[in-house]
Amino acid sequence: FFSPKRRDRRRSWQLPMDASKPPWSLHATGYANARVPMSLQSNNHTTMWMRFKHCCAMQLLVNDPSHPCDSVEESYQRSGMDALCDCSGNAHVWQMCSSSADSTRDPIRSKSSRKKLLKKPGWYKRLHHQLTPAQRRSCATLLPLYRLPLSYGSGGPKPLDFAQAFGRNGPQEVTLDVGCGHGDSLVAMAQENPHGCFIGTEWHKASVGSTLQKIHDLQLSNCRVVYMEFTKFLDHVPDGGLTNVCIFFPDPWLKEVDVERRVVRSDTVAALAQKLRPEGVLRIATDVDDYRDWVVQTMGNSSADWMVGDPKTMARSFVTLYEQRAWNEGREVHELLYIRR
């Protein structure tokens, strides 16, 4: 990328303001006085761009007295850039070069330590899954149209008014689809019952984009999507505000150390009992035998709030993605139904 013969010239190079250049070329910056240390330069475009983003944020932190930033994280938010963190979540700070070429040195000395810093943990990769261009456009343009107006007050999250959120009058039958995925179950239920209100919660952004596109293509006005972990969304739900809660084929988290990550656990069951109205329905479907036994045991410990129902009375007319995969692989699908006392 850079010729070795221009090494001395690069050490004190002032970056010009030219947004027409590609970002990894070190030309695209709005800070004319930024000096990039030679130790932060790399022949790898991805590595160099990630480090250069940090330099731009630090330049805003140091050389913008009119809009002072109290921390590196705030400077990242101001510049619209993501912080570069290691596996422990601690942001690394590189000093900016002064007029002297040798006054600043890269604190990352060895190549092995640099690779360890740039490697993302597994949960981070899954959380920030690569989006397709269509999913990215859906999240940018359709999410403002189909999201709920969540608000916060001095005491914390404010309860939602579902009638106002869906543009209707009077009490509504609200169904919450926990982990709606690509929206197959959410869209099917909304088509079957156009008079009901349906909310899908999902934390995977790529799945949110796919769900939004399906809702928009079918012009469903009774669907809303919440890009949030559902236990946090429950803080916005008024007590007794839900009629039905559906948990179709959740992540079983089969490892013993990950059991506490399961959706159906004692604290979430207690929260759902508070948010469901009397005779409200909780529907759970899974293709994992161990998860079925886990649900039966967990709901049995909360028998004071729940009654066991017959899932055949509320048969589903749709098949989800993971359900079809279970049938194809020969696994049995377990349907569980519980009624709020």
mmCIF file of C-alpha atoms in Angstrom:
data_model
loop_
_atom_site.group_PDB
_atom_site.id
_atom_site.type_symbol
_atom_site.label_atom_id
_atom_site.label_comp_id
_atom_site.label_asym_id
_atom_site.label_seq_id
_atom_site.Cartn_x
_atom_site.Cartn_y
_atom_site.Cartn_z
ATOM 1 C CA PHE A 1 0.000 0.000 0.000
ATOM 2 C CA PHE A 2 2.785 2.402 0.939
ATOM 3 C CA SER A 3 6.152 2.299 -0.742
ATOM 4 C CA PRO A 4 9.033 1.672 1.704
ATOM 5 C CA LYS A 5 10.937 4.486 0.020
ATOM 6 C CA ARG A 6 8.370 6.994 1.300
ATOM 7 C CA ARG A 7 8.688 5.872 4.914
ATOM 8 C CA ASP A 8 10.367 9.022 6.247
ATOM 9 C CA ARG A 9 7.876 11.243 4.493
ATOM 10 C CA ARG A 10 4.943 9.313 5.964
ATOM 11 C CA ARG A 11 6.081 9.807 9.535
ATOM 12 C CA SER A 12 5.176 13.496 9.511
ATOM 13 C CA TRP A 13 2.502 13.399 6.835
ATOM 14 C CA GLN A 14 -0.496 15.662 7.481
ATOM 15 C CA LEU A 15 -3.630 14.002 6.169
ATOM 16 C CA PRO A 16 -5.569 16.083 3.601
ATOM 17 C CA MET A 17 -9.344 16.497 3.695
ATOM 18 C CA ASP A 18 -10.589 14.392 0.804
ATOM 19 C CA ALA A 19 -13.777 12.370 1.320
ATOM 20 C CA SER A 20 -13.690 11.027 -2.233
ATOM 21 C CA LYS A 21 -10.905 8.580 -1.391
ATOM 22 C CA PRO A 22 -11.671 5.097 -0.035
ATOM 23 C CA PRO A 23 -11.631 4.991 3.797
ATOM 24 C CA TRP A 24 -8.731 2.583 4.097
ATOM 25 C CA SER A 25 -6.505 4.867 1.999
ATOM 26 C CA LEU A 26 -5.944 7.196 4.976
ATOM 27 C CA HIS A 27 -7.263 10.126 2.885
ATOM 28 C CA ALA A 28 -10.867 10.101 4.085
ATOM 29 C CA THR A 29 -10.753 12.287 7.189
ATOM 30 C CA GLY A 30 -12.127 15.616 8.234
ATOM 31 C CA TYR A 31 -9.161 16.430 10.440
ATOM 32 C CA ALA A 32 -6.470 18.208 8.464
ATOM 33 C CA ASN A 33 -4.035 18.328 11.384
ATOM 34 C CA ALA A 34 -4.123 14.615 12.210
ATOM 35 C CA ARG A 35 -0.731 12.937 12.198
ATOM 36 C CA VAL A 36 -0.632 9.168 11.944
ATOM 37 C CA PRO A 37 2.283 7.383 13.659
ATOM 38 C CA MET A 38 4.242 5.084 11.452
ATOM 39 C CA SER A 39 3.664 2.271 13.956
ATOM 40 C CA LEU A 40 -0.082 2.524 13.367
ATOM 41 C CA GLN A 41 0.301 2.006 9.639
ATOM 42 C CA SER A 42 -0.080 -1.448 8.166
ATOM 43 C CA ASN A 43 -0.206 -3.117 4.806
ATOM 44 C CA ASN A 44 -3.430 -4.826 5.846
ATOM 45 C CA HIS A 45 -6.245 -2.478 4.870
ATOM 46 C CA THR A 46 -8.716 -3.708 7.488
ATOM 47 C CA THR A 47 -6.246 -3.440 10.352
ATOM 48 C CA MET A 48 -5.065 -0.027 9.232
ATOM 49 C CA TRP A 49 -8.574 1.353 8.878
ATOM 50 C CA MET A 50 -9.617 0.134 12.317
ATOM 51 C CA ARG A 51 -6.608 1.807 13.879
ATOM 52 C CA PHE A 52 -6.999 4.957 11.837
ATOM 53 C CA LYS A 53 -10.608 5.311 13.033
ATOM 54 C CA HIS A 54 -9.248 5.471 16.544
ATOM 55 C CA CYS A 55 -6.790 8.179 15.502
ATOM 56 C CA CYS A 56 -9.654 10.300 14.139
ATOM 57 C CA ALA A 57 -11.590 9.926 17.368
ATOM 58 C CA MET A 58 -8.544 10.849 19.427
ATOM 59 C CA GLN A 59 -7.930 13.881 17.217
ATOM 60 C CA LEU A 60 -11.487 15.034 17.950
ATOM 61 C CA LEU A 61 -10.839 14.456 21.640
ATOM 62 C CA VAL A 62 -7.611 16.475 21.660
ATOM 63 C CA ASN A 63 -7.949 19.215 19.046
ATOM 64 C CA ASP A 64 -11.601 20.301 19.244
ATOM 65 C CA PRO A 65 -11.830 22.817 22.096
ATOM 66 C CA SER A 66 -15.196 24.148 20.891
ATOM 67 C CA HIS A 67 -16.830 20.739 21.474
ATOM 68 C CA PRO A 68 -14.849 19.089 24.257
ATOM 69 C CA CYS A 69 -15.265 15.365 24.872
ATOM 70 C CA ASP A 70 -14.920 13.913 28.342
ATOM 71 C CA SER A 71 -13.803 10.467 27.233
ATOM 72 C CA VAL A 72 -12.623 8.389 24.328
ATOM 73 C CA GLU A 73 -16.012 6.675 24.134
ATOM 74 C CA GLU A 74 -17.753 10.037 23.736
ATOM 75 C CA SER A 75 -15.358 11.020 20.981
ATOM 76 C CA TYR A 76 -16.224 7.798 19.169
ATOM 77 C CA GLN A 77 -19.925 8.599 19.460
ATOM 78 C CA ARG A 78 -19.283 12.128 18.180
ATOM 79 C CA SER A 79 -17.326 10.874 15.182
ATOM 80 C CA GLY A 80 -19.778 8.041 14.446
ATOM 81 C CA MET A 81 -17.137 5.321 14.871
ATOM 82 C CA ASP A 82 -17.125 2.109 16.873
ATOM 83 C CA ALA A 83 -14.595 1.702 19.624
ATOM 84 C CA LEU A 84 -11.795 -0.762 19.058
ATOM 85 C CA CYS A 85 -11.795 -3.036 22.084
ATOM 86 C CA ASP A 86 -10.040 -6.162 23.073
ATOM 87 C CA CYS A 87 -11.682 -9.351 24.336
ATOM 88 C CA SER A 88 -12.059 -7.890 27.846
ATOM 89 C CA GLY A 89 -13.981 -4.893 26.507
ATOM 90 C CA ASN A 90 -11.328 -2.294 27.357
ATOM 91 C CA ALA A 91 -10.743 0.385 24.772
ATOM 92 C CA HIS A 92 -7.101 0.845 23.799
ATOM 93 C CA VAL A 93 -5.833 4.386 23.384
ATOM 94 C CA TRP A 94 -2.998 5.354 21.054
ATOM 95 C CA GLN A 95 -1.437 8.763 21.446
ATOM 96 C CA MET A 96 -1.332 11.155 18.543
ATOM 97 C CA CYS A 97 1.985 12.078 16.941
ATOM 98 C CA SER A 98 3.470 15.404 17.824
ATOM 99 C CA SER A 99 5.718 17.408 15.531
ATOM 100 C CA SER A 100 8.576 15.073 16.415
ATOM 101 C CA ALA A 101 8.523 11.871 14.401
ATOM 102 C CA ASP A 102 9.878 9.671 17.225
ATOM 103 C CA SER A 103 7.905 11.160 20.126
ATOM 104 C CA THR A 104 5.125 8.539 19.943
ATOM 105 C CA ARG A 105 5.506 4.789 19.691
ATOM 106 C CA ASP A 106 2.911 2.085 19.287
ATOM 107 C CA PRO A 107 2.239 0.393 22.660
ATOM 108 C CA ILE A 108 1.420 -2.815 20.759
ATOM 109 C CA ARG A 109 4.892 -4.225 20.233
ATOM 110 C CA SER A 110 4.632 -7.818 19.085
ATOM 111 C CA LYS A 111 2.722 -9.175 16.139
ATOM 112 C CA SER A 112 1.093 -11.878 18.280
ATOM 113 C CA SER A 113 -0.298 -9.369 20.775
ATOM 114 C CA ARG A 114 -1.667 -7.253 17.920
ATOM 115 C CA LYS A 115 -3.519 -10.249 16.493
ATOM 116 C CA LYS A 116 -4.902 -11.089 19.916
ATOM 117 C CA LEU A 117 -6.241 -7.553 20.295
ATOM 118 C CA LEU A 118 -8.032 -7.518 16.928
ATOM 119 C CA LYS A 119 -9.621 -10.931 17.362
ATOM 120 C CA LYS A 120 -13.280 -10.662 18.372
ATOM 121 C CA PRO A 121 -14.879 -13.103 20.819
ATOM 122 C CA GLY A 122 -17.481 -15.527 19.546
ATOM 123 C CA TRP A 123 -20.480 -13.773 21.089
ATOM 124 C CA TYR A 124 -19.419 -10.496 19.484
ATOM 125 C CA LYS A 125 -19.278 -12.087 16.033
ATOM 126 C CA ARG A 126 -22.734 -13.555 16.460
ATOM 127 C CA LEU A 127 -24.199 -10.317 17.760
ATOM 128 C CA HIS A 128 -22.785 -8.279 14.883
ATOM 129 C CA HIS A 129 -23.534 -10.695 12.098
ATOM 130 C CA GLN A 130 -22.786 -9.580 8.581
ATOM 131 C CA LEU A 131 -25.899 -8.078 6.982
ATOM 132 C CA THR A 132 -26.816 -8.347 3.334
ATOM 133 C CA PRO A 133 -27.433 -5.043 1.493
ATOM 134 C CA ALA A 134 -31.189 -5.735 1.474
ATOM 135 C CA GLN A 135 -31.255 -6.386 5.235
ATOM 136 C CA ARG A 136 -29.230 -3.254 5.869
ATOM 137 C CA ARG A 137 -31.639 -1.160 3.808
ATOM 138 C CA SER A 138 -34.624 -2.672 5.610
ATOM 139 C CA CYS A 139 -33.195 -1.831 9.036
ATOM 140 C CA ALA A 140 -32.416 1.726 7.949
ATOM 141 C CA THR A 141 -35.694 2.542 6.177
ATOM 142 C CA LEU A 142 -38.374 0.218 7.601
ATOM 143 C CA LEU A 143 -37.455 -0.060 11.273
ATOM 144 C CA PRO A 144 -38.588 3.541 11.990
ATOM 145 C CA LEU A 145 -41.972 2.667 10.424
ATOM 146 C CA TYR A 146 -42.628 -0.586 12.285
ATOM 147 C CA ARG A 147 -41.044 -0.054 15.686
ATOM 148 C CA LEU A 148 -42.767 0.797 18.957
ATOM 149 C CA PRO A 149 -42.329 4.231 20.583
ATOM 150 C CA LEU A 150 -40.318 3.185 23.632
ATOM 151 C CA SER A 151 -39.785 5.979 26.136
ATOM 152 C CA TYR A 152 -38.033 6.453 29.459
ATOM 153 C CA GLY A 153 -38.766 8.642 32.433
ATOM 154 C CA SER A 154 -37.060 9.514 35.665
ATOM 155 C CA GLY A 155 -38.253 6.241 37.163
ATOM 156 C CA GLY A 156 -37.127 4.081 34.265
ATOM 157 C CA PRO A 157 -38.982 2.653 31.243
ATOM 158 C CA LYS A 158 -42.501 3.959 30.697
ATOM 159 C CA PRO A 159 -45.334 1.473 29.992
ATOM 160 C CA LEU A 160 -46.582 1.399 26.418
ATOM 161 C CA ASP A 161 -50.071 2.312 25.270
ATOM 162 C CA PHE A 162 -50.717 -0.429 22.726
ATOM 163 C CA ALA A 163 -53.906 1.149 21.393
ATOM 164 C CA GLN A 164 -52.032 4.340 20.571
ATOM 165 C CA ALA A 165 -48.985 2.485 19.250
ATOM 166 C CA PHE A 166 -51.105 0.517 16.765
ATOM 167 C CA GLY A 167 -53.418 3.417 15.945
ATOM 168 C CA ARG A 168 -56.544 1.796 17.385
ATOM 169 C CA ASN A 169 -59.168 2.492 20.031
ATOM 170 C CA GLY A 170 -59.984 0.470 23.112
ATOM 171 C CA PRO A 171 -58.227 -2.538 24.614
ATOM 172 C CA GLN A 172 -56.347 -4.746 22.213
ATOM 173 C CA GLU A 173 -55.402 -8.405 22.029
ATOM 174 C CA VAL A 174 -51.615 -8.214 21.998
ATOM 175 C CA THR A 175 -49.465 -11.218 21.060
ATOM 176 C CA LEU A 176 -45.739 -11.202 21.779
ATOM 177 C CA ASP A 177 -43.517 -13.401 19.609
ATOM 178 C CA VAL A 178 -40.264 -13.887 21.519
ATOM 179 C CA GLY A 179 -37.317 -14.311 19.163
ATOM 180 C CA CYS A 180 -39.334 -13.931 15.969
ATOM 181 C CA GLY A 181 -36.285 -14.770 13.820
ATOM 182 C CA HIS A 182 -36.969 -14.178 10.131
ATOM 183 C CA GLY A 183 -40.619 -13.384 10.885
ATOM 184 C CA ASP A 184 -42.334 -16.536 9.563
ATOM 185 C CA SER A 185 -44.451 -17.064 12.679
ATOM 186 C CA LEU A 186 -45.094 -13.357 13.249
ATOM 187 C CA VAL A 187 -46.299 -12.729 9.697
ATOM 188 C CA ALA A 188 -48.443 -15.889 9.628
ATOM 189 C CA MET A 189 -50.238 -15.017 12.875
ATOM 190 C CA ALA A 190 -50.807 -11.433 11.741
ATOM 191 C CA GLN A 191 -52.373 -12.623 8.491
ATOM 192 C CA GLU A 192 -54.670 -15.065 10.279
ATOM 193 C CA ASN A 193 -55.924 -12.459 12.762
ATOM 194 C CA PRO A 194 -55.952 -8.971 11.196
ATOM 195 C CA HIS A 195 -57.806 -7.532 14.205
ATOM 196 C CA GLY A 196 -55.087 -8.501 16.683
ATOM 197 C CA CYS A 197 -51.834 -6.730 17.493
ATOM 198 C CA PHE A 198 -48.566 -8.624 17.078
ATOM 199 C CA ILE A 199 -45.122 -7.708 18.379
ATOM 200 C CA GLY A 200 -41.923 -9.530 17.508
ATOM 201 C CA THR A 201 -38.758 -9.121 19.551
ATOM 202 C CA GLU A 202 -35.390 -10.035 18.084
ATOM 203 C CA TRP A 203 -31.789 -9.108 18.964
ATOM 204 C CA HIS A 204 -30.191 -10.424 15.750
ATOM 205 C CA LYS A 205 -30.076 -7.509 13.338
ATOM 206 C CA ALA A 206 -29.971 -9.595 10.166
ATOM 207 C CA SER A 207 -33.174 -11.385 11.214
ATOM 208 C CA VAL A 208 -34.790 -8.039 12.025
ATOM 209 C CA GLY A 209 -34.078 -6.850 8.490
ATOM 210 C CA SER A 210 -35.664 -9.964 6.966
ATOM 211 C CA THR A 211 -38.753 -9.649 9.189
ATOM 212 C CA LEU A 212 -39.232 -5.997 8.316
ATOM 213 C CA GLN A 213 -39.072 -6.730 4.604
ATOM 214 C CA LYS A 214 -41.743 -9.446 4.873
ATOM 215 C CA ILE A 215 -44.047 -7.152 6.844
ATOM 216 C CA HIS A 216 -43.594 -4.358 4.349
ATOM 217 C CA ASP A 217 -44.159 -6.589 1.319
ATOM 218 C CA LEU A 218 -47.467 -7.841 2.767
ATOM 219 C CA GLN A 219 -48.481 -4.368 4.014
ATOM 220 C CA LEU A 220 -49.339 -5.632 7.515
ATOM 221 C CA SER A 221 -50.420 -2.758 9.722
ATOM 222 C CA ASN A 222 -50.888 -4.911 12.825
ATOM 223 C CA CYS A 223 -47.206 -5.894 13.202
ATOM 224 C CA ARG A 224 -44.432 -4.187 15.115
ATOM 225 C CA VAL A 225 -40.802 -5.216 15.525
ATOM 226 C CA VAL A 226 -38.617 -4.509 18.556
ATOM 227 C CA TYR A 227 -34.851 -4.723 18.060
ATOM 228 C CA MET A 228 -34.111 -5.563 21.689
ATOM 229 C CA GLU A 229 -33.621 -8.480 24.040
ATOM 230 C CA PHE A 230 -37.115 -9.421 25.167
ATOM 231 C CA THR A 231 -36.484 -9.305 28.937
ATOM 232 C CA LYS A 232 -35.577 -5.625 28.558
ATOM 233 C CA PHE A 233 -38.673 -5.037 26.443
ATOM 234 C CA LEU A 234 -40.878 -6.478 29.197
ATOM 235 C CA ASP A 235 -40.033 -3.408 31.283
ATOM 236 C CA HIS A 236 -42.030 -1.367 28.757
ATOM 237 C CA VAL A 237 -45.072 -3.669 28.831
ATOM 238 C CA PRO A 238 -47.862 -2.710 31.285
ATOM 239 C CA ASP A 239 -48.959 -5.331 33.784
ATOM 240 C CA GLY A 240 -51.643 -7.509 32.258
ATOM 241 C CA GLY A 241 -51.089 -5.965 28.832
ATOM 242 C CA LEU A 242 -50.370 -9.178 26.892
ATOM 243 C CA THR A 243 -52.896 -11.747 25.715
ATOM 244 C CA ASN A 244 -50.558 -14.353 24.227
ATOM 245 C CA VAL A 245 -46.836 -15.042 24.390
ATOM 246 C CA CYS A 246 -45.199 -17.352 21.833
ATOM 247 C CA ILE A 247 -41.734 -18.860 22.197
ATOM 248 C CA PHE A 248 -41.156 -20.976 19.114
ATOM 249 C CA PHE A 249 -37.943 -23.032 18.922
ATOM 250 C CA PRO A 250 -35.660 -20.945 21.135
ATOM 251 C CA ASP A 251 -31.933 -21.519 21.360
ATOM 252 C CA PRO A 252 -31.593 -24.600 23.612
ATOM 253 C CA TRP A 253 -28.120 -23.668 24.954
ATOM 254 C CA LEU A 254 -27.184 -27.311 25.450
ATOM 255 C CA LYS A 255 -23.934 -26.720 27.339
ATOM 256 C CA GLU A 256 -24.272 -26.836 31.105
ATOM 257 C CA VAL A 257 -22.435 -23.538 31.558
ATOM 258 C CA ASP A 258 -24.948 -21.810 29.256
ATOM 259 C CA VAL A 259 -28.148 -23.039 30.896
ATOM 260 C CA GLU A 260 -28.724 -19.647 32.503
ATOM 261 C CA ARG A 261 -28.959 -18.117 29.020
ATOM 262 C CA ARG A 262 -32.137 -20.016 28.169
ATOM 263 C CA VAL A 263 -35.231 -17.940 27.539
ATOM 264 C CA VAL A 264 -37.458 -20.061 29.770
ATOM 265 C CA ARG A 265 -36.099 -19.725 33.283
ATOM 266 C CA SER A 266 -37.526 -18.834 36.672
ATOM 267 C CA ASP A 267 -37.102 -15.052 36.457
ATOM 268 C CA THR A 268 -38.524 -14.715 32.931
ATOM 269 C CA VAL A 269 -41.480 -16.980 33.784
ATOM 270 C CA ALA A 270 -42.276 -14.772 36.783
ATOM 271 C CA ALA A 271 -42.037 -11.639 34.608
ATOM 272 C CA LEU A 272 -44.334 -13.144 31.958
ATOM 273 C CA ALA A 273 -46.865 -14.079 34.643
ATOM 274 C CA GLN A 274 -46.954 -10.413 35.639
ATOM 275 C CA LYS A 275 -47.339 -9.104 32.079
ATOM 276 C CA LEU A 276 -49.970 -11.618 30.912
ATOM 277 C CA ARG A 277 -53.609 -10.934 31.696
ATOM 278 C CA PRO A 278 -55.667 -13.639 33.490
ATOM 279 C CA GLU A 279 -56.312 -16.617 31.199
ATOM 280 C CA GLY A 280 -53.499 -15.425 28.975
ATOM 281 C CA VAL A 281 -51.681 -18.118 27.008
ATOM 282 C CA LEU A 282 -47.985 -19.032 26.892
ATOM 283 C CA ARG A 283 -47.083 -21.259 23.940
ATOM 284 C CA ILE A 284 -43.693 -22.971 23.710
ATOM 285 C CA ALA A 285 -42.419 -25.214 20.910
ATOM 286 C CA THR A 286 -39.063 -27.005 20.776
ATOM 287 C CA ASP A 287 -37.445 -29.956 19.044
ATOM 288 C CA VAL A 288 -34.935 -30.688 21.836
ATOM 289 C CA ASP A 289 -35.974 -33.313 24.401
ATOM 290 C CA ASP A 290 -33.747 -31.878 27.114
ATOM 291 C CA TYR A 291 -35.220 -28.424 26.622
ATOM 292 C CA ARG A 292 -38.757 -29.868 26.845
ATOM 293 C CA ASP A 293 -37.908 -31.441 30.200
ATOM 294 C CA TRP A 294 -36.346 -28.160 31.336
ATOM 295 C CA VAL A 295 -39.529 -26.217 30.475
ATOM 296 C CA VAL A 296 -41.767 -28.719 32.250
ATOM 297 C CA GLN A 297 -39.632 -28.526 35.391
ATOM 298 C CA THR A 298 -39.386 -24.727 35.345
ATOM 299 C CA MET A 299 -43.100 -24.211 34.796
ATOM 300 C CA GLY A 300 -43.867 -26.827 37.444
ATOM 301 C CA ASN A 301 -41.980 -24.744 39.999
ATOM 302 C CA SER A 302 -44.324 -21.854 39.167
ATOM 303 C CA SER A 303 -47.545 -23.865 39.248
ATOM 304 C CA ALA A 304 -49.177 -21.237 41.473
ATOM 305 C CA ASP A 305 -49.341 -18.874 38.467
ATOM 306 C CA TRP A 306 -49.838 -21.320 35.599
ATOM 307 C CA MET A 307 -52.184 -24.096 34.513
ATOM 308 C CA VAL A 308 -51.217 -26.756 32.004
ATOM 309 C CA GLY A 309 -53.265 -26.571 28.808
ATOM 310 C CA ASP A 310 -53.787 -28.809 25.804
ATOM 311 C CA PRO A 311 -51.737 -27.578 22.831
ATOM 312 C CA LYS A 312 -54.092 -29.344 20.416
ATOM 313 C CA THR A 313 -56.759 -26.752 21.175
ATOM 314 C CA MET A 314 -54.541 -24.071 19.583
ATOM 315 C CA ALA A 315 -53.006 -25.895 16.650
ATOM 316 C CA ARG A 316 -50.695 -23.841 14.441
ATOM 317 C CA SER A 317 -51.340 -23.519 10.721
ATOM 318 C CA PHE A 318 -47.759 -22.478 9.869
ATOM 319 C CA VAL A 319 -44.319 -24.058 10.002
ATOM 320 C CA THR A 320 -41.256 -22.105 11.084
ATOM 321 C CA LEU A 321 -37.775 -22.431 9.656
ATOM 322 C CA TYR A 322 -36.365 -24.460 12.560
ATOM 323 C CA GLU A 323 -39.492 -26.597 12.748
ATOM 324 C CA GLN A 324 -39.117 -27.598 9.099
ATOM 325 C CA ARG A 325 -35.465 -28.360 9.719
ATOM 326 C CA ALA A 326 -36.428 -30.594 12.664
ATOM 327 C CA TRP A 327 -38.928 -32.534 10.540
ATOM 328 C CA ASN A 328 -36.361 -32.970 7.784
ATOM 329 C CA GLU A 329 -33.818 -34.363 10.255
ATOM 330 C CA GLY A 330 -36.353 -36.704 11.875
ATOM 331 C CA ARG A 331 -36.653 -34.977 15.257
ATOM 332 C CA GLU A 332 -39.918 -34.787 17.177
ATOM 333 C CA VAL A 333 -41.485 -31.390 17.801
ATOM 334 C CA HIS A 334 -42.828 -30.792 21.319
ATOM 335 C CA GLU A 335 -45.713 -28.353 21.817
ATOM 336 C CA LEU A 336 -46.356 -26.984 25.321
ATOM 337 C CA LEU A 337 -49.185 -24.681 26.405
ATOM 338 C CA TYR A 338 -49.692 -22.926 29.730
ATOM 339 C CA ILE A 339 -52.564 -20.698 30.864
ATOM 340 C CA ARG A 340 -52.195 -17.831 33.305
ATOM 341 C CA ARG A 341 -54.344 -18.328 36.413
#
